[in-house]
Coordinates of C-alpha atoms in Angstrom, one line a residue:
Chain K
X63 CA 41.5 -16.4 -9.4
X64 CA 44.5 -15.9 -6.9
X65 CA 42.7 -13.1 -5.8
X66 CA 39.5 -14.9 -5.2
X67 CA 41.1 -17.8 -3.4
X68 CA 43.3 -14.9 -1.1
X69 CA 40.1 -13.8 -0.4
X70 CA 38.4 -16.6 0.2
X71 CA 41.0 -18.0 2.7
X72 CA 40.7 -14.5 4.5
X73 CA 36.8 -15.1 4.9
X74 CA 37.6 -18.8 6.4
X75 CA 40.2 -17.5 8.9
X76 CA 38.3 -14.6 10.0
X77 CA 35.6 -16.7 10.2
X78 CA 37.3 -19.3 12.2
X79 CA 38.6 -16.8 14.6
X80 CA 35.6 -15.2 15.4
X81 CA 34.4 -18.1 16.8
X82 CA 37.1 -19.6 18.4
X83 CA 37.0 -16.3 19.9
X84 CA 33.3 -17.6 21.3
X85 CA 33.2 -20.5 24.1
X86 CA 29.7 -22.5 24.5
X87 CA 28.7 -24.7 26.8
X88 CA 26.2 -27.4 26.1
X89 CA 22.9 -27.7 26.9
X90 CA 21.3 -31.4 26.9
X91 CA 18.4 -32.1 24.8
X92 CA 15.1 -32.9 27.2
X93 CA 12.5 -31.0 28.8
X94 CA 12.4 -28.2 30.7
X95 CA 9.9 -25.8 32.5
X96 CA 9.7 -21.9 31.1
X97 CA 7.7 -19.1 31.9
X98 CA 5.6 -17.9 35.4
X99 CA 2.2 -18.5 36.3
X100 CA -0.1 -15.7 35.5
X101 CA 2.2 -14.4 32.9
X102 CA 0.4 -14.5 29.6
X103 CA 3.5 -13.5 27.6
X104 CA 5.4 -16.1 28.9
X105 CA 2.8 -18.8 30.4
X106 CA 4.6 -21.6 32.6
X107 CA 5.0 -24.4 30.5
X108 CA 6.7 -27.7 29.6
X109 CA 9.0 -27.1 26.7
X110 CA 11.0 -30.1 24.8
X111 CA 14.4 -28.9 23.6
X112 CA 17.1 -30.6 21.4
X113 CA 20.6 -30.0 22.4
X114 CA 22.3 -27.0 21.8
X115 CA 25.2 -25.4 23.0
X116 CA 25.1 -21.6 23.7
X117 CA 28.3 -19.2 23.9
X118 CA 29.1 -18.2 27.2
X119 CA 29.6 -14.6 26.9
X120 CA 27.6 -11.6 24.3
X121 CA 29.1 -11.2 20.7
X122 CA 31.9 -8.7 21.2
X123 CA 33.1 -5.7 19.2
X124 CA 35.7 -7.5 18.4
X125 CA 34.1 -10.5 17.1
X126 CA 31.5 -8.3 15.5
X127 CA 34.6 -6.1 13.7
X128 CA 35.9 -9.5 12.6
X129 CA 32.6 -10.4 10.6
X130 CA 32.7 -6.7 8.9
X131 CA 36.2 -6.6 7.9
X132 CA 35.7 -10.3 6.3
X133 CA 32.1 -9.2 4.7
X134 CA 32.1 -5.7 4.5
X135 CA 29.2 -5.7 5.8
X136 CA 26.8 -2.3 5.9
X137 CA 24.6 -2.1 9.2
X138 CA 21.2 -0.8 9.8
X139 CA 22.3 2.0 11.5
X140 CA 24.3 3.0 9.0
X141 CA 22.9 2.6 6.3
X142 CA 19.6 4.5 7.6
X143 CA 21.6 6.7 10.4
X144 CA 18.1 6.6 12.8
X145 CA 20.1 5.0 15.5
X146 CA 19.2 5.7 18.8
X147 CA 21.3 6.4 21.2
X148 CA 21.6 7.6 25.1
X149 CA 22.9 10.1 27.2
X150 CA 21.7 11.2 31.1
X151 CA 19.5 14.0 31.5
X152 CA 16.2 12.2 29.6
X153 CA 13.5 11.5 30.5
X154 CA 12.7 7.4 31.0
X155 CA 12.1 5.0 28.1
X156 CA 13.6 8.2 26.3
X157 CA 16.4 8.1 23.2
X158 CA 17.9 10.1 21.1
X159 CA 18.2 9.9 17.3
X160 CA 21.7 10.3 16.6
X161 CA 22.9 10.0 13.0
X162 CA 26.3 9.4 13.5
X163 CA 25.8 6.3 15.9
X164 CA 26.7 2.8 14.5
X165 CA 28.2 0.1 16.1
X166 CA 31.4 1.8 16.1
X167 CA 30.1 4.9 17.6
X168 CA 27.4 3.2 19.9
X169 CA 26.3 6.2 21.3
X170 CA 26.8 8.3 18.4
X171 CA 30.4 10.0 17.3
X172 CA 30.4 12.5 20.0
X173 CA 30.0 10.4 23.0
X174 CA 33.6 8.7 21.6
X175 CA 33.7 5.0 20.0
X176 CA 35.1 1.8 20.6
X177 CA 38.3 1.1 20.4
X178 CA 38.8 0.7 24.3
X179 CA 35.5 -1.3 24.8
X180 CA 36.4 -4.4 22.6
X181 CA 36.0 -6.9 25.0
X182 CA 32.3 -5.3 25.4
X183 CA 28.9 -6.7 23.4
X184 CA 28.9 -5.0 20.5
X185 CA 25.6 -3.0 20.2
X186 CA 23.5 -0.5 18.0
X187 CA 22.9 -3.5 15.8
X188 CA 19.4 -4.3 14.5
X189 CA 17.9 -8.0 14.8
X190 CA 18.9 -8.3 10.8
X191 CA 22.4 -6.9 11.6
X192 CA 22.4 -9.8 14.3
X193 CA 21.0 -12.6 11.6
X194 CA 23.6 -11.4 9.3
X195 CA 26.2 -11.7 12.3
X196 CA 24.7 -15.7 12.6
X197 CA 24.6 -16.3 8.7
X198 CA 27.9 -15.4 8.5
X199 CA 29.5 -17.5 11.7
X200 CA 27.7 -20.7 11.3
X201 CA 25.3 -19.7 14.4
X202 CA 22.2 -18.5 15.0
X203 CA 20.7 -16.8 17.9
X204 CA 18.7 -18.7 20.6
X205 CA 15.0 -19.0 20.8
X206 CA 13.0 -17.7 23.0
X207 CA 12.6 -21.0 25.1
X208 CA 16.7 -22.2 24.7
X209 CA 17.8 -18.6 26.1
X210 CA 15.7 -18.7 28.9
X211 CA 16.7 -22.3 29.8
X212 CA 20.2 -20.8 29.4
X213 CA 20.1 -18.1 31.4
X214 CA 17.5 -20.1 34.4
X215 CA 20.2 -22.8 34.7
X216 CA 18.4 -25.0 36.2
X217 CA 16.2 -22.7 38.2
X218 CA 12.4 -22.3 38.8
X219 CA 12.5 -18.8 39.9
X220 CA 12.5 -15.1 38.4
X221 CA 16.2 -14.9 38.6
X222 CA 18.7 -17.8 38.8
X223 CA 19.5 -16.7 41.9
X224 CA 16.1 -17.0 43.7
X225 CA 13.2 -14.5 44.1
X226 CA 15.6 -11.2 45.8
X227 CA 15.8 -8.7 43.1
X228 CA 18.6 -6.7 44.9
X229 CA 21.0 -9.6 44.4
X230 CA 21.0 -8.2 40.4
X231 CA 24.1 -6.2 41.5
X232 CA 26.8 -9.0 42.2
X233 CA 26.0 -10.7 38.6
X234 CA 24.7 -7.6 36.0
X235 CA 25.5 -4.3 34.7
X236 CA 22.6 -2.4 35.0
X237 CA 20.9 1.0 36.1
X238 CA 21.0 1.6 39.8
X239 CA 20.2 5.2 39.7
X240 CA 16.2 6.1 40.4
X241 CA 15.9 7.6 37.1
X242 CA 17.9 8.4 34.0
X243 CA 18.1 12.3 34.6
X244 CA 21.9 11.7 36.0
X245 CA 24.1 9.8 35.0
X246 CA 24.7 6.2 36.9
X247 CA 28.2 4.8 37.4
X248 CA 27.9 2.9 40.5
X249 CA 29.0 -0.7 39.1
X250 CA 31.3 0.9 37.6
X251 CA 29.5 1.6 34.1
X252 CA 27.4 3.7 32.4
X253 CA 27.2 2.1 29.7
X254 CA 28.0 -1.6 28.4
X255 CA 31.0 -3.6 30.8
X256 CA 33.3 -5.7 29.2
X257 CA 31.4 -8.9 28.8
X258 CA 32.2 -11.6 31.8
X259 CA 32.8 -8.8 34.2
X260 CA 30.0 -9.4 36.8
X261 CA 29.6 -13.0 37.9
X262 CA 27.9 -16.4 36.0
X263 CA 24.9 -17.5 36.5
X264 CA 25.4 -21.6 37.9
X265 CA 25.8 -22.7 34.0
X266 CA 28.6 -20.1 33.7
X267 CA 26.9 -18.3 31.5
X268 CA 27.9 -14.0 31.4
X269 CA 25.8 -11.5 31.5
X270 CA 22.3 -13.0 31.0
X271 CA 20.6 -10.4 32.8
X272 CA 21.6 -6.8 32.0
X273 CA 24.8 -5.4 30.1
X274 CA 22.7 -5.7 26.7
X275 CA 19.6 -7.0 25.9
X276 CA 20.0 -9.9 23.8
X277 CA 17.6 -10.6 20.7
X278 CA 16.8 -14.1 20.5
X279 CA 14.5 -16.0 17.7
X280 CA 10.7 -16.8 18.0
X281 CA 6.7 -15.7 19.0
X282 CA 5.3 -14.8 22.3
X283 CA 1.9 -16.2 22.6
X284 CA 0.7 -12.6 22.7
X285 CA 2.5 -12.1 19.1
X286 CA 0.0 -11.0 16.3
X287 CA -0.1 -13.7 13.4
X288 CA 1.4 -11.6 10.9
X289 CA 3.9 -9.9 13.0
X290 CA 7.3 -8.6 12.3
X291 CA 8.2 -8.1 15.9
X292 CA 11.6 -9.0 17.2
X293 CA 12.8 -9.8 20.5
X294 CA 15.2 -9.2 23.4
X295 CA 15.5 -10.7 26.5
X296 CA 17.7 -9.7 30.0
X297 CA 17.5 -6.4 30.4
X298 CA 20.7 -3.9 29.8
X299 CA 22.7 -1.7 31.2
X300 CA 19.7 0.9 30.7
X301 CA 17.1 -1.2 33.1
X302 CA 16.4 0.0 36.4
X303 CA 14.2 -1.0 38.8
X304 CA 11.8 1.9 38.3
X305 CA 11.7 1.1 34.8
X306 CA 11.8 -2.0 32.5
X307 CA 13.5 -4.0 35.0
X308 CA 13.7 -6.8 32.7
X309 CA 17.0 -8.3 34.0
X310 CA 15.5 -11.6 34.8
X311 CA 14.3 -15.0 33.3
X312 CA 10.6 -14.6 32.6
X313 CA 10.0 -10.7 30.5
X314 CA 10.0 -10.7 27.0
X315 CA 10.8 -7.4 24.9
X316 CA 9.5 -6.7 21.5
X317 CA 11.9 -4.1 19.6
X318 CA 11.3 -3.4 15.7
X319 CA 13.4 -5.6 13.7
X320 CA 15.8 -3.1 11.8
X321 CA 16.0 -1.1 15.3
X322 CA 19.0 0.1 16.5
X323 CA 19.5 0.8 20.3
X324 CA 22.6 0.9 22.1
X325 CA 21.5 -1.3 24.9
X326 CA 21.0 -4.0 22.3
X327 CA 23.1 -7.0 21.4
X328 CA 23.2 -10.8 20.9
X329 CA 24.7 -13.9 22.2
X330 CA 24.8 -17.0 19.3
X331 CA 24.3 -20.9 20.1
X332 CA 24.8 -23.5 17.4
X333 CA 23.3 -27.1 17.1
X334 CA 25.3 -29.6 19.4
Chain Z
X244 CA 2.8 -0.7 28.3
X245 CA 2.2 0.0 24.9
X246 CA 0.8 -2.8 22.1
X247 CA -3.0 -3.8 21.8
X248 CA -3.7 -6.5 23.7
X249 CA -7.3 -7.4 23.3
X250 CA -7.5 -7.7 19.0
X251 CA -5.1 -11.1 20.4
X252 CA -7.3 -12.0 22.9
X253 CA -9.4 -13.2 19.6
X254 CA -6.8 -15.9 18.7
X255 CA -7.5 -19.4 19.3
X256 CA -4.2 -21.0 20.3
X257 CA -4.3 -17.8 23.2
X258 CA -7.6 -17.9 24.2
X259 CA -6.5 -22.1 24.8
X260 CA -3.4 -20.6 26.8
X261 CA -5.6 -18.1 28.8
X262 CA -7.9 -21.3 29.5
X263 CA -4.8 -23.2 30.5
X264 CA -3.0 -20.7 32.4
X265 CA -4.4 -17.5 33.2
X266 CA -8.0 -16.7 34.4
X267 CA -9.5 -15.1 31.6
X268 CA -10.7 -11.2 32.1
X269 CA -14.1 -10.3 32.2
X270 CA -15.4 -9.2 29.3
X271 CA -15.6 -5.4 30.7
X272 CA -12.2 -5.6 31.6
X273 CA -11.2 -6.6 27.7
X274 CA -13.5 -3.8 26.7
X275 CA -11.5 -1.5 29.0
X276 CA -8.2 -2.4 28.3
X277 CA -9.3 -1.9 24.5
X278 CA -10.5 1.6 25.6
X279 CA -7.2 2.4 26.7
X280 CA -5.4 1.8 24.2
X281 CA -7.5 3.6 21.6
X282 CA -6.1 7.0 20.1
X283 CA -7.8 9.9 19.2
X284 CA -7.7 10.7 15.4
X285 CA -7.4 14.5 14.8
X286 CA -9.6 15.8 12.0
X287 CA -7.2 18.7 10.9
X288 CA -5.8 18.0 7.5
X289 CA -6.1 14.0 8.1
X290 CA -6.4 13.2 4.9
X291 CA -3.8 15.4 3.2
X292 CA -1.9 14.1 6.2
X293 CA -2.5 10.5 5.8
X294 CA -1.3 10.9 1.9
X295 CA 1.9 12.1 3.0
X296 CA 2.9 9.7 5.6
X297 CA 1.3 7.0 2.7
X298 CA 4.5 8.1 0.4
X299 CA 7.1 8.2 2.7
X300 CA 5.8 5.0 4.3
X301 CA 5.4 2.2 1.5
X302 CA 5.7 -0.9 3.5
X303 CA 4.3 0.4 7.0
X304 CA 7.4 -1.4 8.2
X305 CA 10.0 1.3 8.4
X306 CA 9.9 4.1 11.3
X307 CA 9.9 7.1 8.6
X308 CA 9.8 10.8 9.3
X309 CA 8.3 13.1 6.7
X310 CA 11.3 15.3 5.0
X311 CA 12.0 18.9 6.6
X312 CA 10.9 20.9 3.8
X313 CA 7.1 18.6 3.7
X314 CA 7.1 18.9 7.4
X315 CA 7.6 22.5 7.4
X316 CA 5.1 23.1 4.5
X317 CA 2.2 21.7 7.2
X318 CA 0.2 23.8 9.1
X319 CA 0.2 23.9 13.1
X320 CA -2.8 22.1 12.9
X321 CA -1.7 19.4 10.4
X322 CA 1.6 19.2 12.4
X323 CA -0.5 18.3 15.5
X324 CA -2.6 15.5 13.5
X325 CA 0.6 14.4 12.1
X326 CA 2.3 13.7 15.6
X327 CA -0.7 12.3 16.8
X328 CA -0.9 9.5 14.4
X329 CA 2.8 9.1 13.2
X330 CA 5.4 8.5 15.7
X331 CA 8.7 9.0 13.7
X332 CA 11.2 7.0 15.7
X333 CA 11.8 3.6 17.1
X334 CA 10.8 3.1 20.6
X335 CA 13.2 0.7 22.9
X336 CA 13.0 -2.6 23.8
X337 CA 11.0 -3.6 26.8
X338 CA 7.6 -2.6 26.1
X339 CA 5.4 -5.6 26.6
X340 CA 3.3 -5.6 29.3
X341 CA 1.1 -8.0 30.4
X342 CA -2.5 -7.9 30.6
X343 CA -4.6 -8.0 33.9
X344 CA -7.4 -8.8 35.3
X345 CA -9.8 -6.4 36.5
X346 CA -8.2 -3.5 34.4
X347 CA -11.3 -1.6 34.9
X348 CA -10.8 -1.6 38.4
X349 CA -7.7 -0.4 38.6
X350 CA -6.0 3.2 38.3
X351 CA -2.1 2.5 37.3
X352 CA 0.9 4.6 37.7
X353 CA 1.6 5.5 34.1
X354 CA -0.6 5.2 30.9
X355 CA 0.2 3.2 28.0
X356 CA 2.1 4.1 25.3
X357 CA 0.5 4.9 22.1
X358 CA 2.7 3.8 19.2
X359 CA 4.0 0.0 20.0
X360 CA 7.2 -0.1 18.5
X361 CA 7.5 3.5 17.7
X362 CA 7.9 6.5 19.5
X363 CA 7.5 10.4 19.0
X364 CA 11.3 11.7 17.3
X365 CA 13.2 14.4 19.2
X366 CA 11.3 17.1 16.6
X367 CA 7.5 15.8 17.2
X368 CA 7.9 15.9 21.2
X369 CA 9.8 19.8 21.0
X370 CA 7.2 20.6 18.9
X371 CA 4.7 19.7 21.5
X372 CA 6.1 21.4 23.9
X373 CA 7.1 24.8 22.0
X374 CA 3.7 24.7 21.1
X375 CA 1.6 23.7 24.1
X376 CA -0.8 26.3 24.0
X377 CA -2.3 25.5 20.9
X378 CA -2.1 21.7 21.4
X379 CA -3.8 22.3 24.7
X380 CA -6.3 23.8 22.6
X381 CA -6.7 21.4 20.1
X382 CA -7.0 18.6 22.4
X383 CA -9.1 20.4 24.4
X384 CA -11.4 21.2 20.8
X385 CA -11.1 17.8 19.9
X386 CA -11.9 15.5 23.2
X387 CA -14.9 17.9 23.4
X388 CA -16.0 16.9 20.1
X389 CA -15.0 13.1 20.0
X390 CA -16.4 13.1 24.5
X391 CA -13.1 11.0 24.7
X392 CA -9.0 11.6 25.3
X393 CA -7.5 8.7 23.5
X394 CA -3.9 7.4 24.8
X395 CA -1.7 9.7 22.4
X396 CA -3.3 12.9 23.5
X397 CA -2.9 11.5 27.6
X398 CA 0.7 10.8 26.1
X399 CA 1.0 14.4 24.8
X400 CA -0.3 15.9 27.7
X401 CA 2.7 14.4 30.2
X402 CA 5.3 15.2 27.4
X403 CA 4.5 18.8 27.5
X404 CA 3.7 19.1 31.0
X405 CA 0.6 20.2 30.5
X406 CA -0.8 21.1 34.4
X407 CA -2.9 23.5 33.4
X408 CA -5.4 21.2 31.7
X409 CA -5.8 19.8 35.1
X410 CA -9.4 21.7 35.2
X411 CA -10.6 21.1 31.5
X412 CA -9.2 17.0 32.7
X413 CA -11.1 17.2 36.1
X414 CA -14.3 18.1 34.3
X415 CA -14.0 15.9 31.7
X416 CA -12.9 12.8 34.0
X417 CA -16.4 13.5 36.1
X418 CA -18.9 13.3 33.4
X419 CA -18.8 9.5 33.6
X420 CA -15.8 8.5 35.3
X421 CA -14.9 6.3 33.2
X422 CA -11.3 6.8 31.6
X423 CA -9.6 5.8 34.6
X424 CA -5.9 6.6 32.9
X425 CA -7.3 10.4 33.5
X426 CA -6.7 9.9 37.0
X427 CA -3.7 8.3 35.9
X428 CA -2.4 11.4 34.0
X429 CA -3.2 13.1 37.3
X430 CA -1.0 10.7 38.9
X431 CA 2.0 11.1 36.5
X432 CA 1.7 15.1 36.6
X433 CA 2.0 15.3 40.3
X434 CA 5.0 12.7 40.1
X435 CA 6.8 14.5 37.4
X436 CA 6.2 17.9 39.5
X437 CA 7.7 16.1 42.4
X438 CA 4.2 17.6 44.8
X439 CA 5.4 17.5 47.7
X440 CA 1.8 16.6 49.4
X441 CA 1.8 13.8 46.7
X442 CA 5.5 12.5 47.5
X443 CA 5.1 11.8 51.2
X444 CA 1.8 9.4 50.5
X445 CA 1.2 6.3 50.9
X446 CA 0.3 6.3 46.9
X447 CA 2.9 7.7 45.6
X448 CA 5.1 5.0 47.6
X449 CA 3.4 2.5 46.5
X450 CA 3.3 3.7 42.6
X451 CA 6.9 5.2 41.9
X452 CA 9.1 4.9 44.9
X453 CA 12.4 2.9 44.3
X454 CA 10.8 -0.5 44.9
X455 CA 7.6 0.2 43.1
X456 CA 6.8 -2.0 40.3
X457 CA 6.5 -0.6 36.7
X458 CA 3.0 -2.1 36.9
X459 CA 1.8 -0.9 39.8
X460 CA -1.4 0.3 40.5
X461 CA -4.4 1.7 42.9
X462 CA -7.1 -0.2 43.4
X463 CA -10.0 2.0 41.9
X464 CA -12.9 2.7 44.6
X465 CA -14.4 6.0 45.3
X466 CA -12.2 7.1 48.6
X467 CA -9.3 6.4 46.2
X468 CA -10.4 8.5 43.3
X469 CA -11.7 11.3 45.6
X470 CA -7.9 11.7 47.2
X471 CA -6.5 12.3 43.4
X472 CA -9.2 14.3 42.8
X473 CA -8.7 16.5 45.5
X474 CA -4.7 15.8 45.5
X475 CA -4.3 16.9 41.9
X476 CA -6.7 20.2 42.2
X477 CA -4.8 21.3 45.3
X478 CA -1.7 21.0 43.2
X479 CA -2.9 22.7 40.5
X480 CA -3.7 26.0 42.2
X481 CA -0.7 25.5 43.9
X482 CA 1.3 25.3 40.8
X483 CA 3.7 28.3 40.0
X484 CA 4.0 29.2 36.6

């Protein structure tokens, strides 16, 4: 009974911390206008949100390692090792499988593993692994509609910024290179940045666009009926111009839902 | 790129959303985009095929790859029809793309992908390639047989760099011109060859210079398709093997 209790208390504390760890800001309840004309995915619209309040910076290593050590819990990618994982020299919108890769190992055990990148989104999790993340914390991730009102803060345009696509570089980490046959390290990355490294967006919101894509909840109005589609939204540290460029407020990704990429992570909101 | 767009168009609450937001297409552009889509089904062992993927695949929800030893047991044939209809890996986020009008009018910079939310594994694309002769063949056999390349084999094609079906491609682009994601794969092969002629045009600016959109695309009208034509022939005679 001790025992259970000890380990109880654990849970609660690690729990706790996780999310103190996490600061949100909150979003009123009230309408707001998503989407772009012409854009079927993601038709301009009128959407009516209640409040919510959404964490100001992606789910960490760190806050993901607190969930595992207090659950024990067993990801996608490693319990199926069909991660997938990057390194330069491929061609674009190609991966590698890697077995080894987890969250740990993001990029599988030979391109080296975390423990100098805690303060960076945790990633080569699955949408599930990121449910499990939410059960667990007493979040959930946004929808569709609540992360883009996030991340436009109060804008009508593509990016929060305006319509100039080459502003991207003062406020994401992403590809800057032409292609993804050598490697690109001219923010200073590669791969993912320490979360809140490149500026806010006017909410003070991290990281929106690029670093990791970010799997929210919800349908496109292009999703079939019976679908099992997740999806991701912002762009990573693996969108270029040339390709995906989805660091901005209106594109929608679908990924598998037990998918594991390394340009793939989460931010949580809760209920206000 | 990459998920089938038209089987959607059929829903109600998104044909009330086209209505409200978005011009619909014409009905020979949903037709075409369907086309494109479309993949061709090899014959080659299919059903001994399709009974193996059947038991490593009980849900259809789970990107699964047939075990070596079944793998190696296929033949070359039965690997190809394998590849072509069972993509063993997950592809990456990002692969929505939005439909357009007038998509029979227009000659884009890449093709779509095949296999939605899947993707050929590391072993299925080597195999392509280490064996491009005889998948040149049986693509070749089979688009004869079928008069049409469906959007795997265009896929397979680029993955193995295959220039020299740029003749049997010319050919069968000219019968009806039709398939305009053939000129597209002529597009692609010039690009990924870095042709010089092609790299200094006005085209290839527009389609795959830094700036260029992911969706970007040639309006289709005969002056255009006569330059790739011509383009992509002069490269392939050009082309050092």
């Amino acid at each position: 009974m001790k025992y259970l209790l000890g380990m109880a208390m654990l849970l609660i504390v690690a729990t706790v911390a996780a999310q103190d760890s996490l600061r949100f800001i909150a979003v009123p309840a009230g309408s707001y206008v998503v989407g772009a004309k012409n854009f079927p995915l993601n038709p301009k619209r009128t959407v009516p949100l209640a409040a919510f309040r959404i964490a100001v910076t992606e789910v960490t290593n760190a806050q993901f390692a607190a969930f595992v050590q207090a659950t024990g819990y067993v990801t996608d990618a490693q319990r199926r090792h069909n991660a997938m994982v990057f390194e330069p020299g491929l061609k674009e919108f190609r991966w590698l499988e890697d077995s080894t890769a987890y969250w740990e190992y993001p990029n599988g055990v030979s391109r080296g593993d975390i423990s100098a990148k805690m303060d960076h989104p945790v990633t080569c999790i699955s949408f599930a692994d990121a449910q499990a993340y939410c059960n667990w914390s007493g979040c959930r991730l946004p929808t569709l509609d609540e992360w883009e009102v996030a991340a436009r803060a109060g804008s009508d345009t593509r990016y929060f910024w305006g319509g100039d696509r080459d502003a991207i570089t003062a406020y994401a980490n992403v590809w800057l290179g032409h292609d993804h046959l050598s490697a690109d390290t001219a923010d200073g990355y590669m791969y993912t940045a320490p979360v809140a490294h490149f500026k806010p967006n006017p909410w003070g919101l991290y990281d929106v666009y690029g670093n990791v894509f970010e799997f929210c909840e919800g349908r496109t109005a292009l999703d079939k009926p019976n679908s099992t589609q997740a999806h991701a939204r912002g762009g990573s540290w693996w969108c270029s111009k040339n390709s995906c460029s989805f660091f901005n407020s209106v594109d929608i990704g679908n990924i598998h839902r037990h998918a594991s990429f390394s340009n793939l992570g989460f931010r949580v909101v809760k209920a206000n | 790129m990459k998920f089938l767009f038209l089987g959607l168009l059929s829903l109600l609450p998104f044909r009330t959303l086209l209505a409200q937001e978005y011009p619909m297409p014409s009905k020979e552009s949903m037709a075409y985009h369907e086309a494109r889509f479309r993949k061709s089904i090899p014959p080659y062992g299919l059903a001994k095929v399709k009974e193996m993927i059947a038991k490593i695949q009980p849900d259809a929800d789970e990107a699964e790859a047939l075990s070596s030893r079944d793998y190696l047991s296929l033949s070359l044939r039965e690997k190809f029809t394998y590849h072509m209809i069972h993509p063993e890996t997950y592809a990456q986020n990002c692969d929505a793309v939005p439909p357009v009008m007038d998509e029979n009018k227009k000659i884009f910079s890449r093709i779509p992908s095949s296999f939605g939310d899947f993707i050929w594994s590391k072993r299925q694309a080597d195999f392509l390639v280490e064996n491009k002769d005889s998948v040149c063949a049986l693509i070749k056999e089979s688009a004869l047989r079928s008069k049409r390349i469906g959007c795997n084999y265009k896929e397979a094609i680029l993955e193995m760099n295959a220039v020299e079906m740029i003749p049997f491609l010319v050919d069968f682009y000219n019968r009806d011109k039709k398939d305009l994601d053939l000129l597209t794969v002529f597009l692609q092969l010039m690009e990924q060859n870095k042709y010089e002629p092609f790299m200094k045009s006005a085209s290839w600016k527009k389609l795959y210079s830094e700036n260029a959109s992911y969706e970007a695309y040639l309006d289709y009208n005969s002056a255009n398709e006569a330059l790739i034509l011509q383009r992509v022939t002069d490269f392939y005679k050009n082309y050092k093997r």
